[in-house]
Every structure is written in C-alpha cells, then in structure tokens.
C-alpha cells in the first residue's frame, strides 16, 4: 500500500531533522581537513594556505663544486646518507604538492652542500628523535632536522652550524598570554610541543619552577606529527605551542586564528654528525663557500628566514646562553 502524500512529506521532514546534525558534523570535519589538520603528508600549513604556501624557487641546482671544500672529505667519499625528519611546517622539511618530493630549508642547505662537495646524497626519512642515535651506529652520515646545538647533545654528537634559530611560543588569537619571558607564565596551562626536541627538554627541566613558586604546574603534551600539534591548539586541547622561531612565524602567517607570542631563546642550528666525524671540516668549508658565493642568502630569502643568518659556520660551538 502506498503512503499518502501528506504522510510522505512528514517522513521526509523528519528525516531531514534527523540527518541535519550528521551533515553539520561532516561539514565540520571537511572544514578541518581543508584547513590542513591531520593532513596525510603532515603539511598543516600547506593545506591551509594552498599550494603556493610552500616556496618552489630553485636555489640549489646552480651550485658549483667547491674544490677546496671537496679536498677535505675523507678519501673515497662519493656518497652520503642524509637523514631528514618531515616536520610538515615550512621552513622545516615538508612535501611539495605531489606528496612525495621533499623540500624545506634544511633540504636546500643539505643539497647545496652536497653539490659543493661533489657527492651524491641519498636521503632517508626518519622520526626526529631517531636520527641522532642512528648517527652513532653509522646508519646515517648526516642528520638535518633543525637540530639545535646544546651542551647535552655536544657530548655525543658533532655539529656543523648553518643557521641560528631557537625557541618561541604561539597561541590562539583569543589567548590571554602575551610574552612568555619566564616559563612560570605557563603555569596551569597545557603546552604542546614536539617529541624528542629541545623544547620538550626545556619544559621538563624547568617544570619545578611553577611548584617552587606555589603555582599549579604546566602540563607538557608531546606530538610526533606537527599536524596533530597544531590541531590540538586550534581545537583548544592545548593552550600554547612551543617550537622553532622560524616554524612558528611561518605557521602563524599561514593559519588563521593564531598569533606569534615571542622569541624565548636563540640556538645555533647545525648538521648533526657522529662524534669525531671526519666529515665536519668539509661540511664547514662548504657552508662557508655558500655564504661567500651568495647561495646562502638566496636560501634564507626563499624561506623568509634572513634573520637566522650566521656570519660563518662552526664545528660544535658552545651552546648559546641567555
């Protein structure tokens, strides 16, 4: 028996009322995906700002071999295994629109150094926290993942510096936080940061400051995927993000609803090598050659990080102190 016309209209109206919340949830999920949260490639910024968010200017292919630097390589060095960590947020290592080609400031510097030394680079991806231990075993020759030079790391790792970056903070636009000049400003808050980073170490080492001051301690939330980190901030699961100064500035410029709070401290950043590696002098000479011929400035300009320029590369300099 056919349902009367009026009854069918009532059924359709009821069905719409039932499905409306589901449609709203689906639309919200689609919006979050469109904004780059949880992007499969981890590129939260690229998805948020569109394909033009990641610079594509070629600043490396024209680099000529630097014979003086190449002569410093150990005999027989024709190939180097480079380990990178895909951070997802430029200027750190991320993907181009094809989802497979790696790009980023560290990648550009590594490939420019490789061309200057006349060696072939074999690039391997690894988690940030796995790269440094694997250098000692010989699994990788060089690590490039915005590694800050600290006294603790210098005990087991050698560095060849190429930029100066550091630690900073970002929050949502509606946050009451202003400058975080002291970590006690974070007391009682949820702080999101990357796993195995100097940021995590700084937060953990200073966690006692809040209780020493009679305040509620801050809670450290660590993430291996940058997309999840930024999602936690945007969705209110964390109150503030601690990360690289350059990465924060770039993310805030390309994601709505966020603001950069301030620089907290500066650190030299370098290629990571096994302790005592004979590659260090050659890499330092190659970086200094790039500074001299203008390639260095071109890379920094491409990634908007000219404030991170250094006058010259060093091998394992002391940690910068406030």
Coordinates of C-alpha atoms in Angstrom, one line a residue:
X1 CA 0.0 0.0 0.0
X2 CA 1.4 3.4 -0.9
X3 CA 1.9 6.0 1.8
X4 CA -0.4 9.0 1.4
X5 CA 1.3 12.2 0.0
X6 CA 0.9 14.1 3.2
X7 CA 2.5 11.3 5.2
X8 CA 5.4 11.1 2.8
X9 CA 6.1 14.8 3.3
X10 CA 6.1 14.3 7.1
X11 CA 8.5 11.4 6.8
X12 CA 10.9 13.5 4.6
X13 CA 10.7 16.4 7.0
X14 CA 11.5 14.1 10.0
X15 CA 14.4 12.5 8.1
X16 CA 15.9 15.9 7.4
X17 CA 15.7 16.9 11.0
X18 CA 17.5 13.6 12.0
X19 CA 20.2 14.0 9.3
X20 CA 20.9 17.7 9.9
X21 CA 23.3 17.1 12.8
X22 CA 25.1 14.4 10.9
X23 CA 25.6 16.8 7.9
X24 CA 26.9 19.5 10.2
X25 CA 29.4 17.1 11.7
X26 CA 30.5 16.0 8.3
X27 CA 30.8 19.6 7.1
X28 CA 32.9 20.5 10.2
X29 CA 35.2 17.5 9.5
X30 CA 35.6 18.6 5.9
X31 CA 36.4 22.1 7.0
X32 CA 39.1 20.9 9.4
X33 CA 40.6 18.7 6.6
X34 CA 40.6 21.7 4.3
X35 CA 42.4 23.7 6.9
X36 CA 45.2 21.1 6.9
X37 CA 44.6 19.5 10.3
X38 CA 45.5 15.8 10.1
X39 CA 46.7 16.2 6.5
X40 CA 48.2 12.8 5.5
X41 CA 51.5 14.4 4.5
X42 CA 51.6 16.3 7.8
X43 CA 51.7 19.6 5.9
X44 CA 49.3 21.6 8.1
X45 CA 50.5 24.9 6.7
X46 CA 50.5 23.9 3.0
X47 CA 46.9 22.7 3.1
X48 CA 45.8 25.8 5.0
X49 CA 47.3 28.3 2.6
X50 CA 47.1 26.5 -0.7
X51 CA 49.8 25.1 -3.0
X52 CA 51.6 28.5 -3.1
X53 CA 52.3 28.2 0.7
X54 CA 55.5 26.2 0.0
X55 CA 58.1 28.1 -1.9
X56 CA 59.4 26.3 -5.0
X57 CA 62.2 28.7 -6.2
X58 CA 65.2 26.6 -7.3
X59 CA 68.2 28.0 -5.4
X60 CA 70.4 24.8 -5.5
X61 CA 70.8 23.4 -9.0
X62 CA 73.3 26.1 -10.0
X63 CA 75.7 25.5 -7.1
X64 CA 79.1 24.7 -8.4
X65 CA 81.6 22.3 -6.8
X66 CA 83.9 23.8 -4.3
X67 CA 87.3 22.1 -4.9
X68 CA 88.9 23.4 -1.7
X69 CA 86.0 22.0 0.4
X70 CA 85.8 18.7 -1.5
X71 CA 89.5 18.1 -0.8
X72 CA 88.7 18.0 2.9
X73 CA 86.5 14.9 2.5
X74 CA 87.8 11.6 3.7
X75 CA 89.3 9.7 0.8
X76 CA 86.8 7.8 -1.3
X77 CA 83.7 9.7 -0.2
X78 CA 81.4 9.7 -3.1
X79 CA 78.0 9.4 -1.4
X80 CA 76.5 10.5 1.9
X81 CA 73.3 9.2 3.5
X82 CA 71.3 12.1 4.8
X83 CA 68.6 11.7 7.4
X84 CA 65.7 14.2 7.5
X85 CA 62.6 14.5 9.6
X86 CA 59.4 15.6 7.8
X87 CA 58.2 18.3 10.1
X88 CA 55.2 19.3 8.0
X89 CA 55.6 23.0 8.6
X90 CA 57.8 25.2 6.4
X91 CA 60.6 26.3 6.5
X92 CA 61.1 22.8 8.0
X93 CA 61.2 19.7 5.8
X94 CA 57.8 19.1 4.1
X95 CA 56.4 17.9 0.8
X96 CA 55.6 19.6 -2.4
X97 CA 52.1 19.4 -3.9
X98 CA 52.9 16.0 -5.4
X99 CA 53.1 14.5 -1.9
X100 CA 56.4 12.8 -2.5
X101 CA 59.1 15.4 -3.3
X102 CA 60.8 16.7 -0.1
X103 CA 61.5 20.4 0.3
X104 CA 62.4 22.8 3.0
X105 CA 65.2 25.0 4.3
X106 CA 67.2 22.0 5.7
X107 CA 66.8 20.1 2.4
X108 CA 68.0 23.1 0.4
X109 CA 71.1 23.6 2.6
X110 CA 71.9 19.9 2.5
X111 CA 71.6 19.6 -1.2
X112 CA 73.6 22.8 -1.8
X113 CA 76.4 21.4 0.5
X114 CA 76.3 18.1 -1.4
X115 CA 76.7 19.8 -4.7
X116 CA 79.5 22.0 -3.4
X117 CA 81.3 18.8 -2.2
X118 CA 80.6 16.9 -5.4
X119 CA 79.0 14.0 -3.6
X120 CA 75.7 12.2 -4.1
X121 CA 73.1 12.5 -1.3
X122 CA 70.9 9.5 -0.5
X123 CA 68.0 10.9 1.5
X124 CA 66.3 8.8 4.2
X125 CA 63.3 9.9 6.3
X126 CA 63.2 9.2 10.0
X127 CA 61.5 10.5 13.1
X128 CA 63.2 13.5 14.7
X129 CA 64.0 11.6 17.9
X130 CA 65.5 8.6 16.0
X131 CA 68.1 10.5 13.9
X132 CA 70.7 11.4 16.5
X133 CA 71.1 7.9 18.0
X134 CA 71.3 6.4 14.5
X135 CA 74.3 8.6 13.6
X136 CA 76.5 6.8 16.1
X137 CA 75.6 3.4 14.6
X138 CA 76.6 4.6 11.1
X139 CA 73.1 4.2 9.7
X140 CA 73.2 7.8 8.5
X141 CA 76.2 10.0 7.8
X142 CA 74.4 13.4 8.3
X143 CA 71.3 14.5 10.0
X144 CA 69.4 17.7 9.0
X145 CA 66.3 18.4 11.1
X146 CA 66.8 21.9 12.5
X147 CA 68.9 20.4 15.3
X148 CA 69.8 23.0 18.0
X149 CA 73.3 22.9 19.4
X150 CA 73.1 22.2 23.1
X151 CA 75.7 21.1 25.7
X152 CA 73.9 17.8 26.3
X153 CA 73.9 17.0 22.6
X154 CA 77.6 18.0 22.1
X155 CA 78.6 15.2 24.4
X156 CA 77.7 12.6 21.8
X157 CA 77.2 14.5 18.5
X158 CA 79.2 16.9 16.4
X159 CA 77.5 19.8 14.6
X160 CA 78.4 21.9 11.6
X161 CA 76.3 25.1 12.0
X162 CA 74.4 26.8 9.2
X163 CA 71.7 29.0 10.8
X164 CA 70.6 30.5 14.1
X165 CA 67.1 29.7 15.1
X166 CA 65.7 28.9 18.6
X167 CA 62.7 28.6 20.8
X168 CA 59.5 30.5 20.8
X169 CA 55.8 30.4 21.5
X170 CA 52.5 30.8 19.7
X171 CA 48.9 30.7 20.9
X172 CA 45.3 31.3 19.6
X173 CA 44.3 34.9 19.0
X174 CA 41.9 34.8 21.9
X175 CA 44.6 33.7 24.4
X176 CA 45.3 36.0 27.3
X177 CA 49.0 35.2 27.1
X178 CA 51.3 37.9 25.9
X179 CA 55.1 37.4 26.0
X180 CA 56.4 34.3 27.7
X181 CA 59.6 35.8 29.2
X182 CA 59.7 33.2 32.0
X183 CA 58.3 29.7 32.0
X184 CA 56.2 30.5 35.1
X185 CA 53.9 32.4 32.7
X186 CA 52.8 28.9 31.6
X187 CA 51.8 27.7 35.0
X188 CA 48.5 25.8 34.9
X189 CA 48.4 25.7 31.1
X190 CA 48.6 22.8 28.6
X191 CA 51.8 23.3 26.5
X192 CA 52.1 21.4 23.2
X193 CA 55.5 20.7 21.6
X194 CA 57.4 18.2 19.5
X195 CA 58.6 14.9 20.9
X196 CA 62.3 14.5 21.5
X197 CA 63.1 18.2 20.9
X198 CA 65.0 20.8 22.9
X199 CA 61.6 22.3 23.6
X200 CA 60.4 19.2 25.4
X201 CA 63.7 19.1 27.3
X202 CA 63.5 22.8 28.3
X203 CA 59.9 22.3 29.6
X204 CA 60.7 19.2 31.5
X205 CA 63.9 20.6 33.1
X206 CA 62.0 23.7 34.3
X207 CA 58.7 22.1 35.3
X208 CA 59.6 22.6 39.0
X209 CA 59.5 26.4 38.6
X210 CA 55.8 26.5 39.0
X211 CA 55.6 24.4 42.1
X212 CA 58.6 26.3 43.5
X213 CA 56.5 29.5 43.1
X214 CA 53.5 27.9 44.7
X215 CA 51.6 27.7 41.4
X216 CA 49.9 24.9 39.5
X217 CA 52.4 23.2 37.2
X218 CA 52.0 23.4 33.4
X219 CA 51.3 20.1 31.5
X220 CA 53.5 19.1 28.6
X221 CA 51.8 17.5 25.6
X222 CA 54.2 16.0 23.1
X223 CA 53.4 15.2 19.5
X224 CA 55.4 13.4 16.8
X225 CA 53.2 14.8 14.0
X226 CA 53.0 18.6 13.6
X227 CA 49.5 18.3 12.1
X228 CA 48.3 16.9 15.4
X229 CA 50.2 19.5 17.4
X230 CA 48.6 22.4 15.6
X231 CA 45.2 20.7 15.7
X232 CA 45.5 20.5 19.5
X233 CA 46.0 24.2 19.7
X234 CA 43.3 25.2 17.2
X235 CA 40.7 22.9 18.8
X236 CA 41.5 24.0 22.4
X237 CA 43.1 20.8 23.7
X238 CA 46.3 22.8 24.4
X239 CA 46.8 26.5 25.3
X240 CA 50.1 27.3 23.7
X241 CA 52.7 25.8 21.4
X242 CA 56.5 25.9 21.9
X243 CA 58.5 25.3 18.8
X244 CA 61.1 26.8 16.5
X245 CA 61.0 30.6 16.0
X246 CA 61.1 30.2 12.2
X247 CA 58.5 27.5 12.1
X248 CA 56.1 29.4 14.4
X249 CA 56.3 32.6 12.4
X250 CA 55.6 30.7 9.2
X251 CA 52.7 28.7 10.7
X252 CA 51.1 31.8 12.2
X253 CA 51.4 33.7 8.8
X254 CA 49.5 30.8 7.1
X255 CA 47.0 29.6 9.6
X256 CA 44.1 31.8 10.7
X257 CA 43.3 32.4 14.3
X258 CA 46.9 32.1 15.7
X259 CA 49.5 34.6 16.8
X260 CA 53.2 34.5 17.5
X261 CA 53.9 35.4 21.1
X262 CA 57.7 35.9 21.3
X263 CA 61.2 34.5 20.9
X264 CA 62.2 32.8 24.1
X265 CA 65.9 31.9 23.4
X266 CA 68.2 31.5 20.4
X267 CA 70.2 28.4 19.5
X268 CA 72.7 27.7 16.8
X269 CA 71.4 25.0 14.4
X270 CA 73.6 22.6 12.5
X271 CA 74.1 19.4 10.5
X272 CA 74.4 16.5 13.0
X273 CA 77.3 14.1 12.7
X274 CA 78.7 11.2 14.6
X275 CA 81.1 12.3 17.3
X276 CA 84.5 12.7 15.8
X277 CA 83.3 12.5 12.2
X278 CA 85.9 13.4 9.7
X279 CA 83.2 15.0 7.5
X280 CA 82.9 18.0 9.7
X281 CA 85.7 20.2 8.2
X282 CA 84.4 19.6 4.7
X283 CA 80.9 20.5 5.6
X284 CA 82.0 23.6 7.3
X285 CA 84.1 24.7 4.3
X286 CA 81.1 24.0 2.0
X287 CA 78.7 26.1 4.1
X288 CA 81.2 29.0 4.3
X289 CA 81.6 28.7 0.5
X290 CA 77.8 29.1 0.1
X291 CA 77.9 32.2 2.3
X292 CA 80.6 33.7 0.1
X293 CA 79.0 33.0 -3.2
X294 CA 75.5 34.2 -2.3
X295 CA 73.7 30.9 -2.3
X296 CA 73.3 31.0 1.4
X297 CA 71.4 34.3 1.3
X298 CA 69.3 33.0 -1.6
X299 CA 68.2 30.0 0.5
X300 CA 67.3 32.2 3.5
X301 CA 65.4 34.6 1.3
X302 CA 63.4 31.8 -0.2
X303 CA 62.2 30.6 3.2
X304 CA 61.8 34.0 4.8
X305 CA 64.4 33.4 7.4
X306 CA 67.0 36.1 6.8
X307 CA 67.1 36.9 10.5
X308 CA 68.6 33.4 11.1
X309 CA 71.8 34.2 9.1
X310 CA 75.2 33.4 10.6
X311 CA 78.5 35.1 9.7
X312 CA 80.3 31.8 9.4
X313 CA 79.9 28.1 10.0
X314 CA 81.5 26.5 13.1
X315 CA 82.1 23.0 14.3
X316 CA 80.2 22.2 17.6
X317 CA 80.3 25.7 19.1
X318 CA 79.3 26.1 22.8
X319 CA 75.5 26.3 23.4
X320 CA 74.3 29.9 23.3
X321 CA 73.3 31.2 26.7
X322 CA 70.9 33.9 27.6

